[in-house]
Amino acid sequence: MTQNTSIAGEAHGSLRGYATGFVLSLILTAIPFALVMVESASSSVPVVGIFIERNLQLSRYAVGVDRSVVIAGIFVAAAVQILVHLHYFLHMDRSSSQRWNLMTFLFTVLVMAIFIGGSLWIMFDLHYRMMGS
Amino acid sequence: MTAYAQTIDAAQAADHGHHDARENQAFGFWLYILSDLILFSALFATFAVQMRSFAGGPTGKELFDLGYVAGETLLLLLSSAGFGLAMLALREGRRNRVLRWLGVTFLLGLGFILMEIHEFHGLIAEGNGPNRSGFLSAYFTLVGTHGIHVTFGLIWMAVLMLQVVVKGLSAPVQGRLLRLSVFWHFLDIVWIGVFSVVYLLGMVQ
């Protein structure tokens, strides 16, 4: 894609780009919120579940989103929205002018994965080993 | 090469030393932002480990109001869009327009902070402060650190608005606005992580 540069060689956007990023972000925020709201509604008072059911005209069996679907949905939506922000707001792409930014960012993601994944692994393992005592 | 591109090339060559310095400033700030992301990942990791440590106290589901969080999220997202529009105005050299959009961004960011302070105050007043449980301790640290970053961003933004008024859209001011824009967009990115992992996951108990 064509890279626009101006102030000090910095990448910049267009009105269309910011608008697209904004709308996509709204959608990607609404989806996980809706998933959680439906999930909490269906797992609590049945009256609420019927209210949703009648208004959305879903079958009785469709209401009640599975928890694992909701959790996966939250993570996927978050990941995609972050990518949207990086591209439309921070103008990150695969062009040569963004190469250094992209590479250093990817390295940071690797470090973050080690931090968070490693902490969870260690603490889970510790919890498992400590369960007897 | 087009005549336009040749002109840019010549201008950049003549401006080479200055140009390099500006690029270094931008990249240096980018590296700082990435280090800040590492800081947040440590706080996220801590939260992830502590997110079910309720110590007999309240869970996220009992404490959080999704509508309220949606409001905060919308304010921050709008402020990111607002800053984008300020940067577009900056590229066109339209000083008053830059000030107007920075002002909008500032108000939206301030709204977010006020909502967050209100939320924290409410929790502490009911006895659910950071000392209540591991969960709440990690919550206040992670969300609070993000809030402190936003607050510093607002202070920086106010100072820059003053600089635009006093110095106009000079080259140094432009560079500073660019760096603040990177900072501001990253705060929204971190918030995506916060509302997803802290609030939404917290509701799915």
Coordinates of C-alpha atoms in Angstrom, one line a residue:
Chain A
M1 CA 0.0 0.0 0.0
T2 CA 1.2 3.6 -0.6
Q3 CA 2.8 5.1 2.4
N4 CA 2.1 8.8 3.1
T5 CA 4.9 10.7 4.8
S6 CA 5.1 14.3 5.6
I7 CA 6.1 15.9 9.0
A8 CA 9.6 14.7 9.6
G9 CA 9.1 11.6 7.5
E10 CA 6.3 10.5 9.8
A11 CA 3.5 8.4 8.5
H12 CA 0.1 10.1 8.5
G13 CA -3.5 9.2 7.8
S14 CA -6.5 10.4 6.0
L15 CA -9.9 11.3 7.2
R16 CA -11.2 8.2 5.6
G17 CA -8.6 6.1 7.4
Y18 CA -9.5 7.5 10.9
A19 CA -13.2 7.1 10.2
T20 CA -12.7 3.5 9.1
G21 CA -10.6 2.7 12.1
F22 CA -13.1 4.4 14.4
V23 CA -16.1 2.4 13.0
L24 CA -14.3 -0.9 13.0
S25 CA -13.2 -0.2 16.6
L26 CA -16.8 0.5 17.6
I27 CA -18.0 -2.8 16.1
L28 CA -15.1 -4.7 17.7
T29 CA -16.0 -3.2 21.1
A30 CA -19.7 -3.9 20.7
I31 CA -19.2 -7.6 19.9
P32 CA -17.5 -8.7 23.1
F33 CA -19.7 -6.4 25.2
A34 CA -22.8 -8.0 23.6
L35 CA -21.4 -11.5 24.1
V36 CA -20.8 -10.9 27.8
M37 CA -24.2 -9.3 28.3
V38 CA -26.0 -12.1 26.7
E39 CA -23.9 -14.7 28.6
S40 CA -24.5 -13.1 32.0
A41 CA -28.2 -12.6 31.2
S42 CA -28.7 -16.2 30.2
S43 CA -26.8 -17.5 33.2
S44 CA -28.8 -15.5 35.8
V45 CA -32.5 -14.9 36.2
P46 CA -34.6 -16.9 33.6
V47 CA -37.0 -14.0 33.2
V48 CA -34.3 -11.9 31.7
G49 CA -33.4 -14.8 29.4
I50 CA -37.0 -14.9 28.1
F51 CA -37.0 -11.1 27.7
I52 CA -34.0 -11.4 25.4
E53 CA -35.5 -14.4 23.7
R54 CA -38.7 -12.7 22.8
N55 CA -37.0 -9.5 21.6
L56 CA -34.4 -11.1 19.5
Q57 CA -36.7 -13.8 18.4
L58 CA -34.1 -16.5 19.0
S59 CA -35.2 -20.0 19.6
R60 CA -35.1 -21.2 23.2
Y61 CA -32.0 -23.3 22.5
A62 CA -30.0 -20.5 20.9
V63 CA -30.1 -18.2 23.9
G64 CA -27.4 -19.0 26.4
V65 CA -24.0 -18.5 24.7
D66 CA -21.4 -21.0 25.7
R67 CA -18.8 -19.5 28.1
S68 CA -15.8 -20.7 26.1
V69 CA -17.2 -19.0 23.0
V70 CA -17.6 -15.7 24.9
I71 CA -14.0 -15.9 26.3
A72 CA -12.6 -16.7 22.8
G73 CA -14.7 -13.9 21.3
I74 CA -13.3 -11.4 23.9
F75 CA -9.7 -12.2 23.0
V76 CA -10.2 -12.4 19.3
A77 CA -12.1 -9.1 19.2
A78 CA -9.4 -7.4 21.4
A79 CA -6.6 -8.7 19.2
V80 CA -8.3 -7.5 16.0
Q81 CA -9.1 -4.2 17.5
I82 CA -5.5 -3.7 18.5
L83 CA -4.5 -4.4 15.0
V84 CA -7.0 -1.9 13.7
H85 CA -5.6 0.8 16.0
L86 CA -2.1 0.0 15.0
H87 CA -2.9 0.3 11.3
Y88 CA -5.5 3.1 11.1
F89 CA -4.3 5.2 14.0
L90 CA -0.6 4.5 14.3
H91 CA -0.2 3.9 10.5
M92 CA 1.7 0.7 11.0
D93 CA 2.1 -1.4 7.9
R94 CA 4.7 -3.5 6.1
S95 CA 6.3 -0.7 4.1
S96 CA 10.0 -0.1 4.4
S97 CA 9.5 3.2 6.2
Q98 CA 7.6 1.4 9.0
R99 CA 10.1 -1.5 9.1
W100 CA 11.9 -0.4 12.3
N101 CA 8.7 0.4 14.1
L102 CA 7.2 -2.9 13.1
M103 CA 10.1 -5.1 14.0
T104 CA 10.7 -3.5 17.4
F105 CA 6.9 -3.8 18.1
L106 CA 6.9 -7.5 17.2
F107 CA 9.9 -8.1 19.5
T108 CA 7.9 -6.3 22.3
V109 CA 5.0 -8.6 21.7
L110 CA 7.3 -11.6 22.1
V111 CA 8.6 -10.3 25.4
M112 CA 5.0 -9.6 26.6
A113 CA 4.0 -13.2 25.6
I114 CA 6.9 -14.5 27.7
F115 CA 5.9 -12.3 30.6
I116 CA 2.2 -13.1 30.7
G117 CA 2.3 -16.6 29.4
G118 CA 5.3 -17.5 31.6
S119 CA 3.7 -16.0 34.7
L120 CA 0.5 -17.9 34.2
W121 CA 2.4 -21.2 33.5
I122 CA 4.6 -20.8 36.6
M123 CA 1.8 -19.8 38.9
F124 CA -0.6 -22.5 37.6
D125 CA 2.2 -25.1 38.0
L126 CA 2.9 -23.9 41.6
H127 CA -0.7 -24.0 42.5
Y128 CA -1.0 -27.5 41.2
R129 CA 2.0 -28.6 43.2
M130 CA 0.9 -26.9 46.4
M131 CA -2.7 -28.3 46.3
G132 CA -1.9 -31.2 48.6
S133 CA -0.6 -28.9 51.4
Chain B
M1 CA 10.8 10.4 -10.4
T2 CA 8.1 13.1 -10.5
A3 CA 9.0 16.7 -10.1
Y4 CA 7.2 16.7 -6.8
A5 CA 9.2 13.7 -5.5
Q6 CA 12.4 15.4 -6.7
T7 CA 11.6 18.5 -4.8
I8 CA 11.0 16.5 -1.6
D9 CA 14.2 14.6 -2.1
A10 CA 16.2 17.8 -2.6
A11 CA 14.6 19.4 0.4
Q12 CA 15.3 16.4 2.5
A13 CA 18.9 16.2 1.3
A14 CA 19.4 19.8 2.2
D15 CA 17.7 19.3 5.5
H16 CA 19.5 16.0 6.1
G17 CA 20.9 16.7 9.6
H18 CA 17.7 18.2 10.9
H19 CA 15.7 15.4 9.2
D20 CA 17.7 12.7 10.9
A21 CA 17.3 14.3 14.3
R22 CA 13.6 14.4 13.9
E23 CA 13.4 10.8 12.8
N24 CA 15.6 9.8 15.8
Q25 CA 13.3 11.6 18.2
A26 CA 10.3 9.9 16.7
F27 CA 11.9 6.4 16.8
G28 CA 13.3 7.0 20.3
F29 CA 9.9 7.8 21.6
W30 CA 8.5 4.7 19.9
L31 CA 11.0 2.6 21.8
Y32 CA 10.0 4.3 25.0
I33 CA 6.3 3.5 24.3
L34 CA 7.3 -0.2 23.7
S35 CA 9.1 -0.2 27.1
D36 CA 5.9 1.2 28.6
L37 CA 4.1 -1.7 27.0
I38 CA 6.4 -4.1 28.8
L39 CA 5.6 -2.3 32.1
F40 CA 1.9 -2.9 31.4
S41 CA 2.5 -6.5 30.5
A42 CA 4.0 -7.0 34.0
L43 CA 0.9 -5.5 35.5
F44 CA -1.4 -7.6 33.2
A45 CA 0.6 -10.7 34.2
T46 CA 0.1 -9.9 37.9
F47 CA -3.5 -9.3 37.3
A48 CA -4.0 -12.5 35.4
V49 CA -2.4 -14.4 38.3
Q50 CA -4.5 -12.6 40.9
M51 CA -7.8 -12.4 39.0
R52 CA -9.6 -15.1 41.0
S53 CA -8.0 -14.3 44.4
F54 CA -11.1 -12.8 46.0
A55 CA -10.2 -13.5 49.7
G56 CA -13.8 -13.9 50.4
G57 CA -14.5 -10.5 49.1
P58 CA -16.4 -9.3 46.0
T59 CA -15.8 -10.6 42.5
G60 CA -15.7 -8.6 39.4
K61 CA -19.2 -9.6 38.5
E62 CA -20.5 -8.1 41.7
L63 CA -18.5 -4.9 41.3
F64 CA -18.4 -3.9 37.7
D65 CA -21.1 -2.1 35.7
L66 CA -20.7 -2.9 32.0
G67 CA -22.7 0.1 30.8
Y68 CA -20.4 2.4 32.8
V69 CA -17.3 0.7 31.3
A70 CA -18.8 1.0 27.8
G71 CA -19.1 4.7 28.5
E72 CA -15.5 5.0 29.5
T73 CA -14.4 3.0 26.5
L74 CA -16.4 5.2 24.1
L75 CA -14.9 8.4 25.6
L76 CA -11.4 7.1 25.1
L77 CA -12.1 5.8 21.6
L78 CA -13.6 9.1 20.6
S79 CA -10.6 10.9 22.0
S80 CA -8.3 8.8 19.8
A81 CA -10.4 9.7 16.8
G82 CA -10.3 13.3 17.9
F83 CA -6.5 13.3 18.1
G84 CA -6.4 11.8 14.6
L85 CA -8.4 14.8 13.3
A86 CA -6.1 17.2 15.1
M87 CA -3.1 15.5 13.3
L88 CA -4.9 15.9 10.0
A89 CA -5.4 19.6 10.7
L90 CA -1.7 19.8 11.7
R91 CA -0.6 18.4 8.4
E92 CA -2.7 21.1 6.7
G93 CA -1.1 23.8 8.9
R94 CA -4.5 24.9 10.2
R95 CA -3.6 26.2 13.7
N96 CA -7.1 27.0 15.0
R97 CA -8.4 23.7 13.8
V98 CA -5.6 21.8 15.6
L99 CA -6.4 23.6 18.8
R100 CA -10.1 22.9 18.5
W101 CA -9.6 19.1 18.0
L102 CA -7.0 19.0 20.7
G103 CA -9.5 20.7 23.0
V104 CA -12.2 18.1 22.1
T105 CA -9.7 15.3 22.7
F106 CA -8.7 16.8 26.0
L107 CA -12.3 17.0 27.2
L108 CA -13.0 13.5 26.2
G109 CA -9.9 12.2 28.0
L110 CA -10.8 14.3 31.1
G111 CA -14.3 12.8 31.0
F112 CA -12.7 9.3 31.0
I113 CA -10.5 10.2 34.0
L114 CA -13.4 11.7 36.0
M115 CA -15.4 8.6 35.4
E116 CA -12.5 6.4 36.6
I117 CA -11.9 8.5 39.7
H118 CA -15.6 8.2 40.5
E119 CA -15.5 4.5 40.1
F120 CA -12.4 4.1 42.3
H121 CA -13.9 6.4 44.9
G122 CA -17.0 4.3 45.0
L123 CA -15.1 1.1 45.4
I124 CA -12.9 2.4 48.2
A125 CA -15.8 4.0 50.0
E126 CA -17.6 0.6 50.2
G127 CA -14.5 -1.0 51.7
N128 CA -13.4 -2.6 48.4
G129 CA -10.1 -0.7 48.0
P130 CA -6.8 -2.2 46.8
N131 CA -6.2 -3.7 50.3
R132 CA -9.3 -5.9 50.2
S133 CA -8.0 -8.8 48.1
G134 CA -5.3 -9.8 45.7
F135 CA -7.8 -9.4 42.9
L136 CA -8.6 -5.8 43.9
S137 CA -5.0 -5.0 44.6
A138 CA -4.0 -6.0 41.1
Y139 CA -7.1 -4.3 39.7
F140 CA -6.3 -0.9 41.2
T141 CA -2.6 -1.2 40.2
L142 CA -3.3 -2.0 36.6
V143 CA -6.3 0.3 36.0
G144 CA -4.8 3.0 38.2
T145 CA -1.4 2.9 36.3
H146 CA -3.3 3.3 33.0
G147 CA -5.2 6.2 34.5
I148 CA -2.0 7.9 35.7
H149 CA -0.7 7.6 32.2
V150 CA -3.8 9.2 30.8
T151 CA -3.6 12.0 33.3
F152 CA 0.0 12.7 32.3
G153 CA -1.1 12.7 28.7
L154 CA -3.7 15.3 29.5
I155 CA -1.1 17.5 31.2
W156 CA 1.2 17.1 28.2
M157 CA -1.7 17.9 25.9
A158 CA -2.6 21.1 27.8
V159 CA 1.0 22.2 27.7
L160 CA 1.2 21.6 24.0
M161 CA -2.0 23.4 23.3
L162 CA -0.4 26.4 25.1
Q163 CA 2.7 26.0 23.0
V164 CA 0.6 26.0 19.8
V165 CA -1.0 29.2 20.9
V166 CA 2.3 30.9 21.8
K167 CA 4.7 29.4 19.2
G168 CA 2.4 28.3 16.5
L169 CA 2.8 25.1 14.5
S170 CA 6.6 25.3 14.5
A171 CA 8.7 22.2 13.6
P172 CA 9.5 21.4 17.2
V173 CA 5.9 21.7 18.2
Q174 CA 4.9 19.5 15.3
G175 CA 7.3 16.8 16.5
R176 CA 6.0 17.0 20.0
L177 CA 2.4 16.7 18.8
L178 CA 3.4 13.6 16.8
R179 CA 5.0 12.0 19.9
L180 CA 1.9 12.8 22.0
S181 CA -0.3 11.3 19.3
V182 CA 1.7 8.0 19.5
F183 CA 1.4 8.1 23.3
W184 CA -2.3 8.8 23.2
H185 CA -3.1 6.0 20.7
F186 CA -1.1 3.5 22.8
L187 CA -3.2 4.4 25.8
D188 CA -6.3 3.4 23.9
I189 CA -4.6 0.2 22.9
V190 CA -3.8 -0.6 26.5
W191 CA -7.4 0.2 27.4
I192 CA -8.6 -2.4 24.9
G193 CA -6.6 -4.9 26.9
V194 CA -8.0 -3.6 30.2
F195 CA -11.6 -3.6 29.3
S196 CA -11.3 -7.1 27.7
V197 CA -9.2 -8.8 30.4
V198 CA -10.3 -7.0 33.6
Y199 CA -13.9 -6.0 33.0
L200 CA -15.3 -8.4 30.4
L201 CA -13.5 -11.5 31.5
G202 CA -14.3 -10.5 35.1
M203 CA -18.0 -10.7 34.3
V204 CA -17.7 -14.2 32.8
Q205 CA -17.4 -16.0 36.1

